[in-house]
């Protein structure tokens, strides 16, 4: 079992555990207490009508079909999220109960059956249009395409050798328990998915579309199904993909001072950010005392959150200290009334992006639209999102000075006065620092809404410099358009194909590419995806492990950070994913399954030389998927296939190693000698 899943099992034990585990980035989708974030639907009773008490919350668990009379069949149904989700890692545990209700059309009996439904689109029905992660005795991990016409299509990455029916795709192997708790992990990335059962990959698909030539299905509601079998669910958690980059733990200051209207939701916001910190490796200091704004004190924080501050909250000296903090690379996060703050401080108005002017009365329901889905604060939001909030109008439109992420559809409510162009969430690099703002967050309920928290978490990560967004002083090596920054091994323009925003190795083992520029000390970010490997598990283990999605990122063209399908495989032999090849294996197995996008964040310090005599080895700190896998590791020599060491700087090289590995969003930031 993956070490992180093993740790989760050890903490979970035999009783219901907390809704999330510290430091793993997950947030509760089911809070363990009530139906917040969900509604129920049943075939006969409809929405939020459960006279039979089919859906119960008890002891931190969801208990379905605990019926006194098990001789009578029950209509099928589910418990579905109010919101849609996109680009996420969902984790839950399930366990079978003893009760099994009859199914009239199958008098001979059926296996106990339930399901995780996702990418639900269209109206509620007993078989909604969606994809199912089958939960069933002996069949957990099957893919079902539940639908009416037009029928969705997929390209299956299942490893089953049997002929597949058009609507069902069998899992590769059986990993589920019929008596104990089972852990299910779903990686849903755009119109692709990977299914994991008890730490083992056993199914997946690509290219989910409506009809043979239809549009990709990339988002939808999530539901837990009841289907004539007593079942328990617990620890239903969700984690946004692509939100968190690599880096050590850091500190955030949450500032709550008000010199005007004081929002009742401020304490909820503070507690929510503290919980996000526990889940995402940052600690939080919260204060309404402006004396915290001194140059010396602010140095300890990667980001400062203005949590619905109002009015004049800082004096001249404190304002000067905050300006210097931003100029030195600090981060600002503004939430809701942060734009109703410091009207007599023009610099602050430029930082936040716009000043509040007015809002319609109450908290109407409105629809917001994601403009840029590539930012860490929006990558898991649906393309449109209907929610209740206090919708701000602004004194000026910030669009020409900021990068707008989300706008509000003024036709969906009354009171918008921005002439149809109404930004509501945005970011921008500002005078050496970073600023992110959302006008959402008025209500207490916002701070228990997973979608709002995903947005807020991504904003904090960006402001703190911990996201996948290239810093303003970085060099973009691949932006999804072309390979113009790269050369082949003969120093001619690189010939790797670029398609759908990705750079793909041609799988020839004779066509490595390297950057045109050379580098000494640097920070490097690269995202990659390894192909599925057949077969994936020990019963039919590939004899040559180096055939599992092999590639590598060579620092200065000399030292390889290994790329390999190492999920659910033991770390050994100094050559697994996260290893400095042939030098040191990863500290832990932080790999995600093949066919999911993964991230390297690397800080590299070149070897030191006196003429041609090396005086100090190269060093690298490496984060894989946000997890530390190399901690300032010394690299005493060049690695296999790398170029010999020398005092001259070197390029970044991507290896072509007989596997079609894909890359995207590659950037590098040269470092000063004392960084």
XYZ file of C-alpha atoms in Angstrom, residues 155-596:
442
model
C -11.201 5.401 -24.111
C -10.747 2.875 -21.332
C -7.378 2.345 -19.668
C -8.636 -0.734 -17.809
C -6.215 -3.646 -17.770
C -8.860 -6.322 -18.098
C -8.209 -8.632 -21.026
C -11.881 -9.546 -21.463
C -14.125 -8.144 -24.174
C -15.858 -5.051 -22.773
C -19.566 -4.282 -23.111
C -20.252 -0.792 -24.416
C -21.583 0.524 -21.101
C -19.448 -1.329 -18.533
C -15.675 -1.629 -18.249
C -14.403 -4.220 -15.804
C -11.772 -3.489 -13.189
C -8.328 -5.051 -13.592
C -8.170 -6.995 -10.316
C -10.186 -7.444 -7.130
C -8.874 -5.436 -4.184
C -11.999 -4.819 -2.085
C -12.895 -6.374 1.254
C -16.405 -7.712 1.910
C -16.126 -7.327 5.693
C -13.750 -4.439 6.503
C -13.650 -0.772 5.621
C -12.459 -0.041 2.072
C -10.755 3.125 0.854
C -11.709 4.424 -2.580
C -9.742 7.150 -4.384
C -11.001 8.850 -7.519
C -8.688 11.121 -9.512
C -10.931 13.114 -11.867
C -8.953 15.362 -14.197
C -10.947 17.129 -16.894
C -12.452 14.282 -18.976
C -10.122 11.615 -17.582
C -10.264 9.528 -14.409
C -8.252 6.948 -12.497
C -9.877 4.517 -10.030
C -7.944 3.324 -6.962
C -9.215 0.737 -4.457
C -7.359 0.210 -1.178
C -4.254 1.807 -2.630
C -4.243 -0.144 -5.917
C -5.043 1.256 -9.360
C -7.640 -0.959 -10.969
C -9.351 1.081 -13.686
C -9.447 4.359 -15.545
C -10.494 6.128 -18.693
C -9.690 9.022 -21.021
C -11.657 11.126 -23.506
C -15.067 11.083 -21.831
C -17.444 12.657 -24.328
C -21.148 12.923 -25.016
C -21.619 10.905 -28.178
C -18.890 9.847 -30.640
C -18.158 13.416 -31.765
C -19.542 15.339 -28.810
C -18.172 17.704 -26.214
C -15.925 16.467 -23.396
C -17.550 15.938 -19.984
C -15.259 17.582 -17.464
C -17.356 18.404 -14.414
C -20.521 17.580 -12.519
C -22.082 16.770 -9.198
C -20.870 13.885 -7.037
C -23.221 11.371 -5.418
C -23.175 8.382 -3.074
C -25.623 5.757 -4.230
C -27.996 3.479 -2.355
C -29.111 0.389 -4.241
C -30.899 -2.210 -2.100
C -27.924 -2.905 0.169
C -27.098 -1.520 3.597
C -23.867 0.457 3.344
C -21.835 2.869 5.464
C -19.763 5.766 4.123
C -17.312 7.891 6.119
C -14.377 10.285 5.643
C -15.746 11.613 2.357
C -13.062 14.145 1.441
C -12.060 16.181 -1.563
C -8.795 17.751 -2.604
C -8.367 20.225 -5.454
C -5.765 19.120 -7.965
C -3.105 21.557 -9.179
C -3.635 24.003 -6.278
C -0.545 23.347 -4.205
C 3.049 23.577 -5.328
C 6.161 22.545 -3.471
C 7.852 24.320 -0.634
C 8.391 24.163 3.103
C 5.727 24.988 5.664
C 5.013 28.683 5.979
C 3.073 31.227 8.045
C 0.042 33.348 7.182
C -1.249 36.412 9.027
C -5.041 36.903 9.055
C -5.921 40.534 9.779
C -9.491 41.227 10.962
C -9.579 44.863 12.092
C -12.685 46.857 11.186
C -13.291 50.577 11.454
C -16.779 50.367 10.031
C -19.289 47.551 9.547
C -18.087 44.330 11.193
C -19.077 41.172 9.337
C -20.481 38.384 11.496
C -18.680 35.854 9.267
C -15.170 37.020 10.246
C -14.719 34.373 13.013
C -15.906 31.696 10.572
C -13.354 32.889 8.033
C -10.533 32.815 10.572
C -11.372 29.286 11.689
C -11.699 28.112 8.085
C -8.236 29.438 7.200
C -6.777 27.792 10.304
C -8.270 24.471 9.173
C -6.925 24.997 5.657
C -3.534 25.594 7.235
C -3.697 22.322 9.153
C -4.530 20.550 5.908
C -1.950 22.344 3.753
C 1.221 22.866 5.806
C 0.880 26.480 6.860
C 0.262 27.991 10.271
C -1.981 30.949 10.993
C -1.740 33.950 13.289
C -4.971 35.956 13.489
C -5.270 39.435 14.936
C -7.267 42.653 14.814
C -4.286 44.536 16.274
C -2.646 46.742 13.663
C 0.598 46.876 15.639
C 1.416 43.569 13.902
C 2.258 45.683 10.831
C 5.939 46.364 11.368
C 8.716 45.544 8.925
C 10.310 43.067 11.295
C 7.101 41.250 12.234
C 5.769 40.947 8.675
C 8.976 39.239 7.503
C 7.814 35.950 9.050
C 4.679 35.707 6.873
C 4.416 34.501 3.277
C 0.934 36.011 2.928
C -1.297 38.459 4.781
C -5.066 37.951 4.550
C -7.341 40.979 4.985
C -10.456 39.152 6.198
C -13.415 41.488 5.569
C -11.571 44.460 6.983
C -13.409 47.796 6.696
C -12.459 51.434 6.915
C -9.140 52.980 7.936
C -7.265 50.159 9.697
C -3.546 51.116 9.457
C -1.709 54.294 10.358
C 0.979 55.860 8.180
C 3.874 53.867 9.676
C 1.953 50.608 9.413
C 1.026 51.368 5.807
C 4.687 52.010 5.006
C 5.694 48.698 6.604
C 3.098 46.816 4.551
C 4.205 48.476 1.315
C 7.793 47.395 2.013
C 6.535 43.870 2.777
C 4.895 43.637 -0.655
C 7.941 45.170 -2.374
C 10.125 42.469 -0.791
C 7.992 39.698 -2.326
C 5.160 39.321 0.181
C 1.650 38.182 -0.667
C -1.765 39.801 -0.133
C -5.141 38.031 0.021
C -8.287 40.158 0.174
C -11.611 38.630 1.130
C -14.965 40.335 0.594
C -14.930 43.688 2.481
C -11.166 44.019 2.047
C -12.127 46.255 -0.893
C -14.151 48.403 1.556
C -10.915 49.400 3.288
C -8.404 52.279 3.250
C -10.067 54.621 0.738
C -7.518 57.337 1.531
C -4.531 55.123 0.728
C -4.323 54.995 -3.112
C -1.535 52.397 -3.070
C -3.846 49.954 -1.255
C -6.553 50.534 -3.859
C -4.081 49.543 -6.557
C -3.047 46.482 -4.544
C -6.581 45.163 -3.989
C -7.561 46.123 -7.558
C -10.790 48.072 -6.973
C -12.735 49.803 -4.228
C -16.241 48.769 -3.154
C -19.082 51.129 -4.088
C -22.370 49.450 -3.090
C -24.319 46.186 -3.147
C -27.956 45.153 -3.556
C -29.873 44.442 -0.375
C -29.726 40.978 1.132
C -27.791 38.011 -0.187
C -29.361 37.086 -3.509
C -28.610 33.927 -5.438
C -26.464 34.628 -8.476
C -24.374 32.765 -11.030
C -20.627 33.286 -11.315
C -18.549 32.222 -14.318
C -14.941 31.074 -14.386
C -12.908 32.983 -16.974
C -9.517 31.396 -16.279
C -9.570 27.781 -15.124
C -5.782 27.395 -15.029
C -5.183 29.317 -11.802
C -4.873 27.260 -8.584
C -7.862 29.094 -7.105
C -10.145 28.172 -10.004
C -8.822 24.862 -11.342
C -11.412 22.821 -9.401
C -14.362 25.200 -9.784
C -17.104 24.383 -12.287
C -17.407 26.643 -15.311
C -20.519 28.204 -13.738
C -21.375 28.254 -10.061
C -24.662 29.340 -8.495
C -24.350 30.577 -4.930
C -25.706 32.958 -2.294
C -23.582 35.954 -1.309
C -23.531 39.722 -0.949
C -22.575 40.843 -4.436
C -20.322 43.904 -4.530
C -20.287 46.559 -7.211
C -17.031 48.493 -7.561
C -16.159 52.130 -8.129
C -14.174 51.158 -11.215
C -13.693 48.057 -13.282
C -10.328 46.457 -12.357
C -9.986 44.446 -15.558
C -7.309 46.559 -17.232
C -5.008 46.273 -14.192
C -5.575 42.707 -12.950
C -6.049 39.189 -14.300
C -9.741 38.352 -13.881
C -10.465 34.794 -12.776
C -14.215 34.816 -12.076
C -17.014 37.178 -13.096
C -20.630 37.452 -12.055
C -23.540 37.093 -14.481
C -25.461 40.317 -13.874
C -28.536 38.863 -15.582
C -28.800 36.200 -12.843
C -29.733 38.675 -10.072
C -30.887 42.248 -9.561
C -28.569 45.016 -8.481
C -25.433 44.640 -10.594
C -24.265 47.943 -12.106
C -21.008 47.028 -13.881
C -22.592 47.096 -17.353
C -22.360 43.358 -17.868
C -18.591 43.121 -17.196
C -18.471 42.362 -13.489
C -15.222 40.796 -12.193
C -15.598 39.191 -8.769
C -12.292 37.312 -8.236
C -8.885 38.301 -9.642
C -5.129 38.369 -9.094
C -2.045 40.253 -10.230
C 1.673 40.528 -9.613
C 2.134 43.875 -7.912
C 5.330 45.833 -7.271
C 7.409 42.756 -6.467
C 4.680 40.875 -4.582
C 1.447 39.042 -5.366
C -2.186 40.043 -4.731
C -5.356 37.934 -4.920
C -8.879 39.125 -4.134
C -12.399 37.702 -4.058
C -15.522 39.705 -3.281
C -17.253 36.509 -2.185
C -17.312 35.447 1.469
C -20.009 37.578 3.132
C -21.993 34.689 4.624
C -21.002 32.349 7.444
C -22.002 29.439 5.213
C -19.279 30.375 2.706
C -16.646 29.050 5.099
C -18.080 25.538 5.133
C -18.620 25.421 1.354
C -15.899 23.229 -0.212
C -15.929 25.160 -3.487
C -15.416 28.513 -1.778
C -12.687 27.003 0.411
C -10.951 25.548 -2.663
C -10.979 29.013 -4.206
C -9.661 30.621 -1.023
C -6.965 27.965 -0.584
C -5.727 28.512 -4.129
C -5.611 32.250 -3.516
C -3.524 31.799 -0.376
C -1.156 29.406 -2.161
C -0.705 31.894 -4.997
C -0.124 34.853 -2.692
C 2.362 32.828 -0.630
C 4.323 31.882 -3.749
C 3.498 28.204 -3.314
C 1.347 27.676 -6.398
C 2.094 26.372 -9.867
C 1.749 29.858 -11.369
C 5.010 31.123 -12.833
C 6.424 34.074 -10.844
C 6.729 37.358 -12.707
C 10.515 36.945 -12.896
C 10.432 33.340 -14.174
C 11.351 32.140 -17.650
C 8.539 30.108 -19.210
C 10.111 27.097 -20.909
C 6.861 25.588 -22.189
C 3.517 27.395 -22.234
C 1.501 24.841 -24.195
C 2.006 26.495 -27.573
C 5.304 25.346 -29.045
C 8.729 23.892 -28.273
C 10.659 26.982 -29.337
C 12.636 27.083 -26.068
C 14.030 23.573 -26.686
C 16.668 21.936 -28.872
C 17.294 18.333 -29.849
C 20.461 16.400 -29.086
C 22.024 17.762 -32.285
C 21.187 21.344 -31.210
C 18.605 21.638 -33.948
C 15.046 22.748 -33.066
C 13.260 20.148 -30.934
C 10.939 17.817 -32.829
C 8.801 16.575 -29.924
C 5.131 16.918 -30.867
C 2.997 19.598 -29.211
C -0.731 18.924 -29.085
C -3.633 19.970 -26.841
C -1.296 22.134 -24.785
C 1.192 19.347 -23.955
C 4.728 18.462 -25.042
C 5.112 14.701 -25.568
C 8.201 12.548 -25.805
C 8.183 10.453 -28.993
C 9.221 7.249 -27.156
C 12.289 6.520 -29.270
C 15.078 6.723 -26.625
C 17.163 8.710 -29.056
C 15.554 12.114 -28.957
C 16.208 13.900 -25.657
C 15.625 17.649 -25.719
C 17.280 20.461 -23.782
C 16.702 24.155 -23.221
C 18.380 26.756 -25.387
C 19.470 28.570 -22.233
C 21.798 27.279 -19.542
C 21.410 27.771 -15.798
C 23.316 27.667 -12.527
C 21.133 27.965 -9.400
C 17.393 27.884 -10.029
C 13.854 27.025 -8.997
C 12.145 24.746 -11.534
C 8.486 23.762 -11.913
C 7.367 21.054 -14.349
C 4.164 19.060 -14.720
C 4.122 15.622 -16.299
C 1.939 12.600 -16.955
C 3.172 9.037 -17.393
C 1.151 6.553 -19.460
C -0.705 3.610 -17.982
C 1.382 0.466 -17.679
C 0.080 -3.010 -18.451
C -0.232 -4.927 -16.216
C 0.082 -2.746 -13.104
C 0.291 -5.231 -10.235
C 2.286 -7.971 -8.637
C 0.390 -10.937 -10.080
C 1.684 -10.005 -13.515
C 4.532 -7.663 -12.597
C 6.560 -6.179 -15.415
C 10.015 -7.711 -15.121
C 11.730 -4.476 -16.165
C 10.488 -1.762 -13.827
C 12.202 0.848 -15.995
C 9.484 0.272 -18.600
C 6.871 1.882 -16.314
C 6.401 5.327 -17.854
C 10.085 6.169 -17.821
C 11.504 9.626 -18.363
C 13.535 12.146 -16.396
C 14.313 15.795 -15.839
C 18.064 16.446 -15.979
C 19.284 19.430 -13.983
C 22.083 21.196 -15.895
C 21.834 18.203 -18.232
C 23.808 16.262 -15.583
C 21.644 15.134 -12.683
C 18.421 13.207 -13.250
C 15.229 13.594 -11.228
C 13.506 10.354 -12.121
C 10.071 10.150 -13.701
C 8.514 6.682 -13.406
C 5.182 5.051 -12.587
C 5.970 4.315 -8.927
C 2.463 4.516 -7.451
C 1.713 1.392 -5.393
C 5.291 0.162 -5.812
C 7.982 -0.037 -3.112
C 10.852 2.434 -3.299
C 14.109 0.620 -4.028
C 17.293 0.688 -6.060
C 17.646 4.510 -6.186
C 15.631 4.769 -9.377
C 11.970 5.349 -8.490
C 9.974 8.496 -9.085
C 11.278 11.247 -6.843
C 14.800 9.775 -6.828
C 17.992 11.515 -7.815
C 18.779 8.657 -10.152
C 21.481 6.318 -8.824
C 22.213 8.722 -5.938
C 19.285 8.738 -3.504
C 15.758 7.394 -3.600
C 12.782 9.530 -2.575
C 12.188 10.035 1.142
C 8.598 8.812 0.676
C 6.460 7.573 -2.180
C 4.567 10.693 -3.241
C 3.632 9.418 -6.698
C 0.128 9.667 -8.048
C -1.281 7.037 -10.409
C -0.302 6.902 -14.052
C -2.552 8.953 -16.342
C -2.813 11.755 -13.765
